[in-house]
CSV table of C-alpha atoms and ligand atoms in Angstrom, one decimal:
chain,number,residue,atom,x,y,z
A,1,UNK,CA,34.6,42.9,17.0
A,2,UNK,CA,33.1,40.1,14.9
A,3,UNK,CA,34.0,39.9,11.1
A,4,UNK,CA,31.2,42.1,9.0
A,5,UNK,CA,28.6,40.5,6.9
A,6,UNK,CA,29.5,39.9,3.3
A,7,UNK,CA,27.3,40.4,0.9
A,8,UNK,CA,27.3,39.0,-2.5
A,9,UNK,CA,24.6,41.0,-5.1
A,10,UNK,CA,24.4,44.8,-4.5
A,11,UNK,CA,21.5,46.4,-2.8
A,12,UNK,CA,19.5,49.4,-5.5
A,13,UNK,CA,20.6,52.4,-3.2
A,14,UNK,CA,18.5,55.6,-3.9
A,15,UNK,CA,18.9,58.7,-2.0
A,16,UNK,CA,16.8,61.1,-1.9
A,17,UNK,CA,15.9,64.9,-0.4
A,18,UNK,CA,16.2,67.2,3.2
A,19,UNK,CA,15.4,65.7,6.2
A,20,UNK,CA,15.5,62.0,5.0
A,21,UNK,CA,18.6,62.7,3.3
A,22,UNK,CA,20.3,63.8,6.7
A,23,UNK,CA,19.1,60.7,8.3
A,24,UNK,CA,19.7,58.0,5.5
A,25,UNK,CA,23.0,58.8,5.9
A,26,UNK,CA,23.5,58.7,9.8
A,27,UNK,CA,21.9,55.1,9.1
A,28,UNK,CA,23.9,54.1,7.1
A,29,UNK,CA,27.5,55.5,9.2
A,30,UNK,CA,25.9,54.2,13.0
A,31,UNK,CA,23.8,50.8,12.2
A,32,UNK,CA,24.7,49.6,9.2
A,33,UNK,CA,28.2,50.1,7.6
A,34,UNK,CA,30.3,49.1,11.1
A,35,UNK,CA,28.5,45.4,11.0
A,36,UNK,CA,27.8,44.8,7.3
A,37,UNK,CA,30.1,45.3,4.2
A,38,UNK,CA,27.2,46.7,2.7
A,39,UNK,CA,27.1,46.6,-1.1
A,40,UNK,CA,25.1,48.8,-3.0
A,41,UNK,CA,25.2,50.2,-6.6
A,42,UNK,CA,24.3,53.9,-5.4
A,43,UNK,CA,21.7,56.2,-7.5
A,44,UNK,CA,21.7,60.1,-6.1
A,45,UNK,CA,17.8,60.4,-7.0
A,46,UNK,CA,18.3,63.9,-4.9
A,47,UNK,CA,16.6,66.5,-6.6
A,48,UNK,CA,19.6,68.4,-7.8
A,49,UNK,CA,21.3,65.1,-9.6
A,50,UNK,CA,17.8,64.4,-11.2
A,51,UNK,CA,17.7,68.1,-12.5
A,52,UNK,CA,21.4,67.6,-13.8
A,53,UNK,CA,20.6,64.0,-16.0
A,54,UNK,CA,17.4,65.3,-16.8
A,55,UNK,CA,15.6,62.4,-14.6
A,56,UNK,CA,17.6,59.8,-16.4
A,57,UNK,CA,19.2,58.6,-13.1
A,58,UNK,CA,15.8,57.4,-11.5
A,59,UNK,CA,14.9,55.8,-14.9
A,60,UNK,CA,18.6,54.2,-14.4
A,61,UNK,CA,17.6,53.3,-10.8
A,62,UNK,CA,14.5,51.8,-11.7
A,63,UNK,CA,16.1,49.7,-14.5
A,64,UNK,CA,19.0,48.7,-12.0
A,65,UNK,CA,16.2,47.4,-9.4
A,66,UNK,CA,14.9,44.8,-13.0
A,67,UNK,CA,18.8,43.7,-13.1
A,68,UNK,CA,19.3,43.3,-8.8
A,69,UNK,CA,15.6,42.4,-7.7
A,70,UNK,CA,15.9,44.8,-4.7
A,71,UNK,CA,16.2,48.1,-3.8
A,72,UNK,CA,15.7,50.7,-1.3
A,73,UNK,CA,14.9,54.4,-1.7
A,74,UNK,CA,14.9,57.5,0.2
A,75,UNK,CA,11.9,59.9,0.1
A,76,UNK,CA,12.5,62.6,-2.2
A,77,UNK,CA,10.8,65.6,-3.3
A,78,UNK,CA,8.1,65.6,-6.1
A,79,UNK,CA,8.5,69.0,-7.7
A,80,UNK,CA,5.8,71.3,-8.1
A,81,UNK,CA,5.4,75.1,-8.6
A,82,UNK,CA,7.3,76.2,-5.4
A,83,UNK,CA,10.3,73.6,-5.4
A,84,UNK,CA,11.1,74.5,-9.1
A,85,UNK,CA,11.9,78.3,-7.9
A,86,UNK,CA,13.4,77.1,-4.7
A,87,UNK,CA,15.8,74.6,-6.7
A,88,UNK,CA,15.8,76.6,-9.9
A,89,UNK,CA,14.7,73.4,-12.1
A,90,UNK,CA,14.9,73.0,-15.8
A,91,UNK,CA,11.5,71.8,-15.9
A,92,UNK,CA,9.0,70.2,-13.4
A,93,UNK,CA,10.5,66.8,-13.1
A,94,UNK,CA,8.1,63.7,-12.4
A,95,UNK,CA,7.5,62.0,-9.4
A,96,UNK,CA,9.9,59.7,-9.0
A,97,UNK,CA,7.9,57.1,-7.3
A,98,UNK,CA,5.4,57.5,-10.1
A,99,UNK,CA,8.6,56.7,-12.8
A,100,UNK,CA,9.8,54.0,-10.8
A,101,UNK,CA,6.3,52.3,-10.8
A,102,UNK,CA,5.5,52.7,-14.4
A,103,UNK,CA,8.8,50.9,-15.2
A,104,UNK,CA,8.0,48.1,-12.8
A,105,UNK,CA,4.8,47.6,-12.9
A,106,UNK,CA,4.2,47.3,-9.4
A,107,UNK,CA,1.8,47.6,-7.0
A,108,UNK,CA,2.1,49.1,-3.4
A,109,UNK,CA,1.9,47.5,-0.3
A,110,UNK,CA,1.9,49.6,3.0
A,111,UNK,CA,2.0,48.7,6.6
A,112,UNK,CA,2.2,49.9,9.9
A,113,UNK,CA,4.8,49.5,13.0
A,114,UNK,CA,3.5,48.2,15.7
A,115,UNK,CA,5.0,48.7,19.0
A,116,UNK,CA,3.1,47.9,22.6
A,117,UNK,CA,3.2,51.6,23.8
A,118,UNK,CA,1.3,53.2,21.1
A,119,UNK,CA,-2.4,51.9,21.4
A,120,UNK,CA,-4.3,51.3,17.8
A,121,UNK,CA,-7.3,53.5,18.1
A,122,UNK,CA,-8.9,50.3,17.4
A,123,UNK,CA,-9.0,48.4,20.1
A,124,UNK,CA,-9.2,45.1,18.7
A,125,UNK,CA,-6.4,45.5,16.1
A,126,UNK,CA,-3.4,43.3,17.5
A,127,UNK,CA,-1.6,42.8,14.0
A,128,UNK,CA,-0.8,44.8,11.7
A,129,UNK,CA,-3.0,45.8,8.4
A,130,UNK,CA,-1.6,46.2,5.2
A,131,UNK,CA,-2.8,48.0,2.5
A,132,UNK,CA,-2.1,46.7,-1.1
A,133,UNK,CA,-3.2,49.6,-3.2
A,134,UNK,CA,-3.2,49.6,-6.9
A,135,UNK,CA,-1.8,51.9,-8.7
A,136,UNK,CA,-3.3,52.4,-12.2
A,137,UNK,CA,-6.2,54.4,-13.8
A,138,UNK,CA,-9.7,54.6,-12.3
A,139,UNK,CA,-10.1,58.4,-11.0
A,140,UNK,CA,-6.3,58.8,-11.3
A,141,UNK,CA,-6.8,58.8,-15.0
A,142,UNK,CA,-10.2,60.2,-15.7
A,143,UNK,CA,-11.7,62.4,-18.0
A,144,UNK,CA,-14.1,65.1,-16.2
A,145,UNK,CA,-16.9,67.2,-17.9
A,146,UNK,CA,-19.1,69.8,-16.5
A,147,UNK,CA,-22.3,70.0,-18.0
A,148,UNK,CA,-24.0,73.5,-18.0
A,149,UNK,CA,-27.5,72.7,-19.2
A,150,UNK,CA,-29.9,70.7,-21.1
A,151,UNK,CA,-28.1,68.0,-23.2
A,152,UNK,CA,-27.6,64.3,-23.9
A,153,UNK,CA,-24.2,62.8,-22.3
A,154,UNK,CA,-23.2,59.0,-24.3
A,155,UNK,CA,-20.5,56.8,-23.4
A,156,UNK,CA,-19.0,56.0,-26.6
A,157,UNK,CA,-16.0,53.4,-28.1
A,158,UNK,CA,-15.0,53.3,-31.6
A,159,UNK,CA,-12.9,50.1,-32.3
A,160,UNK,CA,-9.9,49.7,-34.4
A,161,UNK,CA,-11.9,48.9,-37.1
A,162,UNK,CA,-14.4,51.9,-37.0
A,163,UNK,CA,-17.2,49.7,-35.1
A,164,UNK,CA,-19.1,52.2,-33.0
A,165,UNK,CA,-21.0,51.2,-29.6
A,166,UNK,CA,-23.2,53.9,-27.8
A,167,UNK,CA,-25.1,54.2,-24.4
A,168,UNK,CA,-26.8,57.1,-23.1
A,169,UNK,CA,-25.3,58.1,-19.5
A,170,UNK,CA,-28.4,60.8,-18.6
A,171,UNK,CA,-30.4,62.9,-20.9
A,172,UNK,CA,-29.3,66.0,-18.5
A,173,UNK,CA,-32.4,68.8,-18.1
A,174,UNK,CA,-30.0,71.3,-16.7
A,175,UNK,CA,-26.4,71.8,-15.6
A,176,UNK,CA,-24.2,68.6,-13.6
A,177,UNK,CA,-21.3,66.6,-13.5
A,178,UNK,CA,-19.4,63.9,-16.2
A,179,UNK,CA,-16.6,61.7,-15.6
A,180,UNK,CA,-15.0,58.9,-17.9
A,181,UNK,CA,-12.5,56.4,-16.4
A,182,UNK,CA,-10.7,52.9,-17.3
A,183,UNK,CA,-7.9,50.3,-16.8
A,184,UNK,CA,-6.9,47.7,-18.6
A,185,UNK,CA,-6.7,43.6,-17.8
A,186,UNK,CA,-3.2,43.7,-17.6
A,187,UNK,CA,-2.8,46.0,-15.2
A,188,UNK,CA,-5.1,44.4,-13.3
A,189,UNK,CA,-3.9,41.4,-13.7
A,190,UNK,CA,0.1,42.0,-12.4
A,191,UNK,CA,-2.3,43.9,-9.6
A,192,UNK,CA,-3.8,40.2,-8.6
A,193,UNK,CA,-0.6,38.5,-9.1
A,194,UNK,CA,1.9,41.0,-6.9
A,195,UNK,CA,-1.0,40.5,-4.1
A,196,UNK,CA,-0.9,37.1,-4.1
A,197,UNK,CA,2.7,36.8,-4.3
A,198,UNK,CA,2.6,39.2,-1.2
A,199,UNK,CA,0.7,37.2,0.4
A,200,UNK,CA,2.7,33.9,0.0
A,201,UNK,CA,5.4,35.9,0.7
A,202,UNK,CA,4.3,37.1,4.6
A,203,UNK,CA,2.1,34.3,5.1
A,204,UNK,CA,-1.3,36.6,5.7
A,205,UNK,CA,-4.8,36.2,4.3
A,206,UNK,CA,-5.3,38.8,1.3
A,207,UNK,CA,-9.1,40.1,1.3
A,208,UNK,CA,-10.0,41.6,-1.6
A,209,UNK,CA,-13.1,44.2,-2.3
A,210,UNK,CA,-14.6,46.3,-5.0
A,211,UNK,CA,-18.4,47.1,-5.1
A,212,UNK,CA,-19.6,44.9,-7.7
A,213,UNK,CA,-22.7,44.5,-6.7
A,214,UNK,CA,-23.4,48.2,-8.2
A,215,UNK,CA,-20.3,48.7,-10.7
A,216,UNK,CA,-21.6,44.8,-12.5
A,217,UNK,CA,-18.9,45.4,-15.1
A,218,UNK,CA,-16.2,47.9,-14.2
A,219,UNK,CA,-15.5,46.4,-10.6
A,220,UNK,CA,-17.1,42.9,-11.9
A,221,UNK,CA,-13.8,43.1,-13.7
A,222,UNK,CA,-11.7,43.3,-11.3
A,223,UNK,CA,-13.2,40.8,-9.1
A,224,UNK,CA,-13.5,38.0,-11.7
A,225,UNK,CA,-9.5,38.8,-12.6
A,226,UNK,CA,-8.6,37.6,-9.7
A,227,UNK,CA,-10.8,34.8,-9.1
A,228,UNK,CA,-9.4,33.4,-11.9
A,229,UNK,CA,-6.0,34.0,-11.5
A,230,UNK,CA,-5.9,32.8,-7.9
A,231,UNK,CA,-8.0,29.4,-9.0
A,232,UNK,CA,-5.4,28.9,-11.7
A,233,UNK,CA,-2.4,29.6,-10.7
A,234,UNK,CA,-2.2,30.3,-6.9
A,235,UNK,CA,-5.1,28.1,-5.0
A,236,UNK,CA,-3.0,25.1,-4.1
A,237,UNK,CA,0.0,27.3,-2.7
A,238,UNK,CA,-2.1,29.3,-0.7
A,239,UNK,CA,-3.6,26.0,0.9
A,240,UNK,CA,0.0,24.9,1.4
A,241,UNK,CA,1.1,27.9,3.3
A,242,UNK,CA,-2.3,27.8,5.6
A,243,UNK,CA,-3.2,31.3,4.0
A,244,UNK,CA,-6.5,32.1,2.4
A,245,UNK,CA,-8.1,34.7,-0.3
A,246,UNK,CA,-11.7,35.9,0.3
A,247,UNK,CA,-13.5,38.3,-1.9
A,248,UNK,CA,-16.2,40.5,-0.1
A,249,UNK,CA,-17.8,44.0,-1.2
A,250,UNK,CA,-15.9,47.0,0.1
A,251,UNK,CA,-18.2,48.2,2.8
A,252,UNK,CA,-18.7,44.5,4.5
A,253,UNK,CA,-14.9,44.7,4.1
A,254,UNK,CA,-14.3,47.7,6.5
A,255,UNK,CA,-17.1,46.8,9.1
A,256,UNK,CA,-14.9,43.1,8.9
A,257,UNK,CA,-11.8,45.1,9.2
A,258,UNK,CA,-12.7,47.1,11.7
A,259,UNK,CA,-14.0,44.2,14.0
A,260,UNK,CA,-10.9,42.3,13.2
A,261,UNK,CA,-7.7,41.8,15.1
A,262,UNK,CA,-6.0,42.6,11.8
A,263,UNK,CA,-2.6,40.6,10.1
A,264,UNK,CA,-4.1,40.2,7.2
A,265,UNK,CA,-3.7,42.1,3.7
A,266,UNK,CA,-6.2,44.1,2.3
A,267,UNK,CA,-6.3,44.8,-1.8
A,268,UNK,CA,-8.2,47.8,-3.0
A,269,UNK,CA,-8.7,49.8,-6.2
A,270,UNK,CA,-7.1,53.1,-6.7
A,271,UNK,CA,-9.2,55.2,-4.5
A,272,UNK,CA,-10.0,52.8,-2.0
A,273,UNK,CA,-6.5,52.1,-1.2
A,274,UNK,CA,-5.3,55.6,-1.2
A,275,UNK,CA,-8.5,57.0,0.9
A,276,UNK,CA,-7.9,53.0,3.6
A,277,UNK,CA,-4.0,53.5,3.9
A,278,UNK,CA,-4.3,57.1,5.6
A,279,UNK,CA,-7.3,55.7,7.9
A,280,UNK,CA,-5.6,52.8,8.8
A,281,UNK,CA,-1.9,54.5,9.5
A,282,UNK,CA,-4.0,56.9,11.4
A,283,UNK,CA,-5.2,54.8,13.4
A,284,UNK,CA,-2.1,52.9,14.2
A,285,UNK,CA,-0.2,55.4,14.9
A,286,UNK,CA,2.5,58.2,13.4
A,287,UNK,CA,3.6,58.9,9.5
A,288,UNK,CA,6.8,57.9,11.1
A,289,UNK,CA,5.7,54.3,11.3
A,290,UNK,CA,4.6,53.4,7.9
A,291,UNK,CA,6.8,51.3,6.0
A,292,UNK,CA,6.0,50.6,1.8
A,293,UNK,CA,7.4,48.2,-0.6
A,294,UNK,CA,6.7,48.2,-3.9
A,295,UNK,CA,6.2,44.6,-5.4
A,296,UNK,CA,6.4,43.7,-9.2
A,297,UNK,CA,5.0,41.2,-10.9
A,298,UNK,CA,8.0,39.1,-12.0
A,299,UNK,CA,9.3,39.7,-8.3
A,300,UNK,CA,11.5,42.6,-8.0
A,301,UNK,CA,11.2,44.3,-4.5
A,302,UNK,CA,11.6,48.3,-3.9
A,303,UNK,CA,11.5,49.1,0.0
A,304,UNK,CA,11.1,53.2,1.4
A,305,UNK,CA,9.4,54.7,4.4
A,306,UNK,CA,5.4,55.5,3.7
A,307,UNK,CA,6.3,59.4,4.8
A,308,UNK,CA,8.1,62.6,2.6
A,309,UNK,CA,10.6,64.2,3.0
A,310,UNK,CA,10.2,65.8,6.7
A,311,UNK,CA,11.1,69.7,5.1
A,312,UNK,CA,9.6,71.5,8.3
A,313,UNK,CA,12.2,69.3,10.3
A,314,UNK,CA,15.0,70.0,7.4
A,315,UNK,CA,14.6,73.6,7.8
A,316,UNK,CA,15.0,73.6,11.2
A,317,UNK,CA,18.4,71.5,11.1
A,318,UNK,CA,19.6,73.8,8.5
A,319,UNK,CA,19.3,76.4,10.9
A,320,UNK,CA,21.2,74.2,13.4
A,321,UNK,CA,18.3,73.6,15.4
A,322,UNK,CA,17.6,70.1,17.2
A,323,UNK,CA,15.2,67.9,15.5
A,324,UNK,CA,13.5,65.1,16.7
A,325,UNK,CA,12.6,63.0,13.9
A,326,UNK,CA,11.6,59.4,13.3
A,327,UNK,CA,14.1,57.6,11.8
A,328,UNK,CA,11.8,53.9,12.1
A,329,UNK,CA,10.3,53.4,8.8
A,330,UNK,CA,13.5,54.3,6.7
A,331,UNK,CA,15.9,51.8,9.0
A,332,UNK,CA,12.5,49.2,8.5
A,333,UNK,CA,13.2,50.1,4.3
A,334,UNK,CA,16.8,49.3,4.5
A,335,UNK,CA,16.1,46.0,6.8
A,336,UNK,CA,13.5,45.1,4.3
A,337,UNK,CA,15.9,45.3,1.7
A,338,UNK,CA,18.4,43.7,3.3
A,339,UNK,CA,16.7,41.1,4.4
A,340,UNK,CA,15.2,40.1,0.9
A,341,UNK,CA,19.3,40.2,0.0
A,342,UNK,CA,19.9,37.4,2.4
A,343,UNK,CA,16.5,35.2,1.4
A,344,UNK,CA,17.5,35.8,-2.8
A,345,UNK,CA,20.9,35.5,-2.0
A,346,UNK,CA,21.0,32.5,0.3
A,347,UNK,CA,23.3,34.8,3.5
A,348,UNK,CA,21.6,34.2,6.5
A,349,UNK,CA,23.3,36.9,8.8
A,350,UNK,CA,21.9,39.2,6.7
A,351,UNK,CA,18.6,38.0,7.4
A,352,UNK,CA,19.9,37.6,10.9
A,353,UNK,CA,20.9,41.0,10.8
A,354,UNK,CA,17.6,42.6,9.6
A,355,UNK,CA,15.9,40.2,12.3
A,356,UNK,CA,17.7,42.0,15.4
A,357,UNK,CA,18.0,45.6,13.8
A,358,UNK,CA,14.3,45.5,13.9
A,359,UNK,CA,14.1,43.9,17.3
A,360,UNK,CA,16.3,46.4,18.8
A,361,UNK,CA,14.1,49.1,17.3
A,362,UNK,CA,11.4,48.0,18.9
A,363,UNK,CA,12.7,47.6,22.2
A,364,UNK,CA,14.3,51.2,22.4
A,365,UNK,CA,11.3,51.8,21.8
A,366,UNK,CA,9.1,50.0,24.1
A,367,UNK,CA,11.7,50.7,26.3
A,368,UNK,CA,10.5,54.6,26.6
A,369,UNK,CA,13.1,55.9,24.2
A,370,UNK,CA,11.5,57.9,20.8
A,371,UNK,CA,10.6,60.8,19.2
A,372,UNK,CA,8.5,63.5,20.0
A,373,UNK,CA,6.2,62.1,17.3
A,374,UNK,CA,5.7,58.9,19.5
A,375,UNK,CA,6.2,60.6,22.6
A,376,UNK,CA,3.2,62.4,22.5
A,377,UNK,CA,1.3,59.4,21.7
A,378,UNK,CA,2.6,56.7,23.9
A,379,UNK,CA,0.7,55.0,26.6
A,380,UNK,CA,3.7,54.4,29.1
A,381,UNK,CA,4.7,56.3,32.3
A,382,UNK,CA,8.6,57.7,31.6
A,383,UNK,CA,8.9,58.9,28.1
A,384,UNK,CA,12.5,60.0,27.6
A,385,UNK,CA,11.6,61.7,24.0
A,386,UNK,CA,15.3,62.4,22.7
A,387,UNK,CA,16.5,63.9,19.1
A,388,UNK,CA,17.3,62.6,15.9
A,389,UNK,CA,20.6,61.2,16.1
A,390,UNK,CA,20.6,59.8,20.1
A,391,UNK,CA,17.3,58.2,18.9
A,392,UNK,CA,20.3,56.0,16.2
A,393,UNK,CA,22.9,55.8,19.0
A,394,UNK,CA,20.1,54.1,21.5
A,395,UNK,CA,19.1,51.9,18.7
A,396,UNK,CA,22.5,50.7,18.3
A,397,UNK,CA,23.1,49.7,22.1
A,398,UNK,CA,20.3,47.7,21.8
A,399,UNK,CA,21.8,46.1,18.4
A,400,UNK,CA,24.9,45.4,20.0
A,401,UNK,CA,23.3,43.8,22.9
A,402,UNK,CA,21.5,41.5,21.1
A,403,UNK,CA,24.3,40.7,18.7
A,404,UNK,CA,26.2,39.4,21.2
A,405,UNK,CA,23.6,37.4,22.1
A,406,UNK,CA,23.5,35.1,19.1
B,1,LIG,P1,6.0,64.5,5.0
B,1,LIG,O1,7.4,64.7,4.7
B,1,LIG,O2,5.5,63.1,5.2
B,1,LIG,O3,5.7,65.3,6.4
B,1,LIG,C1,4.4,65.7,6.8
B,1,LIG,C2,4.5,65.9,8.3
B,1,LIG,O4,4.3,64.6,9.0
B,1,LIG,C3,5.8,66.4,8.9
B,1,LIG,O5,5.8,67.8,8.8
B,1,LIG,C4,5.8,65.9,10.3
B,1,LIG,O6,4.9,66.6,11.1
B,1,LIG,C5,5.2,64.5,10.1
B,1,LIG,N1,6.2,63.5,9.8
B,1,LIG,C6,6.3,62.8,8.6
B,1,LIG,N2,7.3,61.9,8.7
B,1,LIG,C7,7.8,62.1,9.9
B,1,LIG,C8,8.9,61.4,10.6
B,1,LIG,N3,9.7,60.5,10.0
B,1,LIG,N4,9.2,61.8,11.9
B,1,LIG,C9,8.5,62.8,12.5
B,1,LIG,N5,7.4,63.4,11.9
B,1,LIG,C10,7.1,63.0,10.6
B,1,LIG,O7,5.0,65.1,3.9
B,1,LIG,P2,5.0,66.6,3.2
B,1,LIG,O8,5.5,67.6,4.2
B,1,LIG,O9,3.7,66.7,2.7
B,1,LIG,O10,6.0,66.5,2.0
B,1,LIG,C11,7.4,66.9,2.1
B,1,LIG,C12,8.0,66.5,0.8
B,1,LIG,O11,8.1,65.1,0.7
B,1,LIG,C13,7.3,67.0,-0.5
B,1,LIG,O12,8.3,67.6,-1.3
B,1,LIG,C14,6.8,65.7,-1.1
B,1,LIG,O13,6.8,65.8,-2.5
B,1,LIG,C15,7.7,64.7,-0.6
B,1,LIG,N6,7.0,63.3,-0.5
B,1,LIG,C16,7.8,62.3,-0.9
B,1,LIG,C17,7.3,61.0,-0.7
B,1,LIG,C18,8.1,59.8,-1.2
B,1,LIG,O14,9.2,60.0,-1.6
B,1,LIG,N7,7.7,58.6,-1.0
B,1,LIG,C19,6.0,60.8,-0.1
B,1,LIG,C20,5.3,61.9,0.3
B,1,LIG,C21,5.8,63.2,0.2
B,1,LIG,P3,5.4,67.8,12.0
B,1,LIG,O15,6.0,68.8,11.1
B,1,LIG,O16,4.2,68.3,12.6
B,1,LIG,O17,6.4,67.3,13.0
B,2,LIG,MG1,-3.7,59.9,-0.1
């Protein structure tokens, strides 16, 4: 056996909860640890350690991802009523991914796995669509009134120095609906900037859309941020990687979209991107094929599968029953990772490495080997749909293969 790959900087390990737990280790034991001398600086974001440090270890995580530049996280558990019994918490902890974020200052890019067996629902889509969604204020923020009869609703902002401005929103005759929202240039801003850097950074057009033509100052906003921010800072090094940007309103954008043959990136507000990222991974495919990164600003990179935790399939092992689960996008997060490793770091088997462990994903794959999530989806004649763990061991033939290969 060939000597492992050395690695110089650590990898920001988080694990995380059930299902994804039990396979983010198996990972780690059958395709990565016999090949690479993998080195990570390890953070338990399970739900039990975060309960014990009172949530300090994912604010130490997300601190250690500023210091390392990558990282890679298992899904975990977002507490609510339910899991607080169940786990006997001290207090309803954050969502991790929500902590992570605000310490960042990121913004999320998600994209689908494409394999030749599972057929887009689009029929034109050959590449892949990624959603970059941001993740600050609008609706996600908002205050919300309900009006119960005659009245006059203003929008009104006091300054710092007690200037007042007032418009009326509706002179309401009888009962309805309110809603204040905002966000602020500089989240928008690191928004434009983390999408164009994403964009350098796969070489794919980014699209942009709001609806400016009817928001003229709120989604105005948005638009003319990164106008100017792409024609001072990014126009010349989109022309010299061939890429380009292009604003459009976001209902031209889906017809486009939908017409397309997709590879490019598409940036939405808040809503947008949350309501766009289920359609399009719906349309491509399974949960279990979703990959997300998580891109700040000042370039630091935090890679996880777009999917939970997987508890029906947990509950089921713990009773030792067989699962079938899809392991894909959490190996994609961990050759993601590692593969941004080798580019920062200069190692070229790593990148290698990340190359072929993808590769021999795929081929398993298109091979007939999955899941029962893909096997009941997939356009091919023999499906031999196989369980959690063989689904690893036929991944790793194919590694070895085409290791020996180079
Ligand atoms: P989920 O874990 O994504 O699972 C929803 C369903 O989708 C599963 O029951 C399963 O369907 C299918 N599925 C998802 N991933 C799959 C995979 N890899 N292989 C096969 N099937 C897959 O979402 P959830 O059940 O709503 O949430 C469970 C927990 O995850 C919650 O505690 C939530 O807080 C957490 N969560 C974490 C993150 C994150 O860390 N990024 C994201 C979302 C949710 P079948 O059961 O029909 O097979
Ligand atoms: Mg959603």
């Amino acid at each position: 056996m060939a000597d492992k790959i050395k690695m110089e900087l650590p990898i920001v390990e988080m694990d995380g909860d059930e299902m994804t737990r039990v396979i983010w280790k198996k990972i780690k034991d059958i395709l990565l640890e016999p090949y690479i001398n993998l080195k990570t600086e390890y953070y338990d974001l399970g739900l039990e350690k975060r309960n014990e440090t009172e949530d300090q270890i994912t604010i130490d995580a997300a601190n250690a991802i500023k210091k390392y530049g990558v990282g890679v996280k298992c899904a975990t558990i977002t507490p609510n009523a339910q899991r607080v019994k169940e786990y006997n918490l001290k207090k309803m902890w954050k969502s991790p991914n929500g902590t992570i974020r605000a310490i960042l200052d990121g913004t999320v890019f998600r994209a689908p796995i494409i394999v030749n067996c599972v057929k887009p629902l689009v029929k034109t889509w050959e590449k892949p669509i990624t959603i970059a969604r941001h993740a600050y204020g609008d609706i996600y923020k908002d205050v919300e009134f309900r009006v119960q009869g005659k009245g006059t609703a203003e929008l009104v902002f006091t300054s710092e120095n007690g200037e007042v401005s007032k418009q009326v929103i509706q002179d309401f005759i009888g009962s309805g609906v309110i809603l204040g929202m905002h966000n602020i240039d500089k989240s928008i801003e690191s928004f434009a900037r983390a999408c164009f850097n994403y964009a350098l950074n796969v070489k794919q057009d980014l699209w942009f859309s709001t609806k400016d033509t009817i928001s003229k100052i709120y989604d105005h906003t948005f638009k003319d941020i990164f106008q100017d921010i792409f024609e001072n800072e990014y126009k010349e090094k989109f022309k010299d990687a061939g890429i380009e940007y292009f604003y459009t309103l976001i209902d031209d954008a889906v017809a486009r979209v939908i017409k397309s043959k997709g590879g490019m990136i598409w940036a939405c507000k808040n809503y947008d991107g949350d309501v766009m990222s289920d359609m399009i991974s719906t349309a491509f495919g399974s949960l279990g094929m979703m990959t997300s990164v998580l891109v700040s600003p000042d370039g630091n990179f935090e890679y996880e599968a777009a999917h939970g935790t997987v508890q029906r399939h947990y509950y089921k092992h713990l009773k030792g029953e067989e699962t079938s689960t899809n392991s894909v996008a959490t190996i994609f997060a961990w050759t993601g990772a590692l593969r941004k490793r080798g580019e920062i770091d200069k190692i070229n088997e790593l990148i290698n490495f990340a190359d072929k462990l993808d590769k021999a994903i795929i081929n398993t794959i298109e091979e007939g080997t999955m899941t029962k999530d893909l096997a009941g989806i997939a356009d091919l004649d023999n499906v031999n749909a196989v369980n959690t763990e063989e689904f690893l061991f036929e991944i790793k033939k194919r590694l070895d293969i085409l290791l020996k290969q180079a």
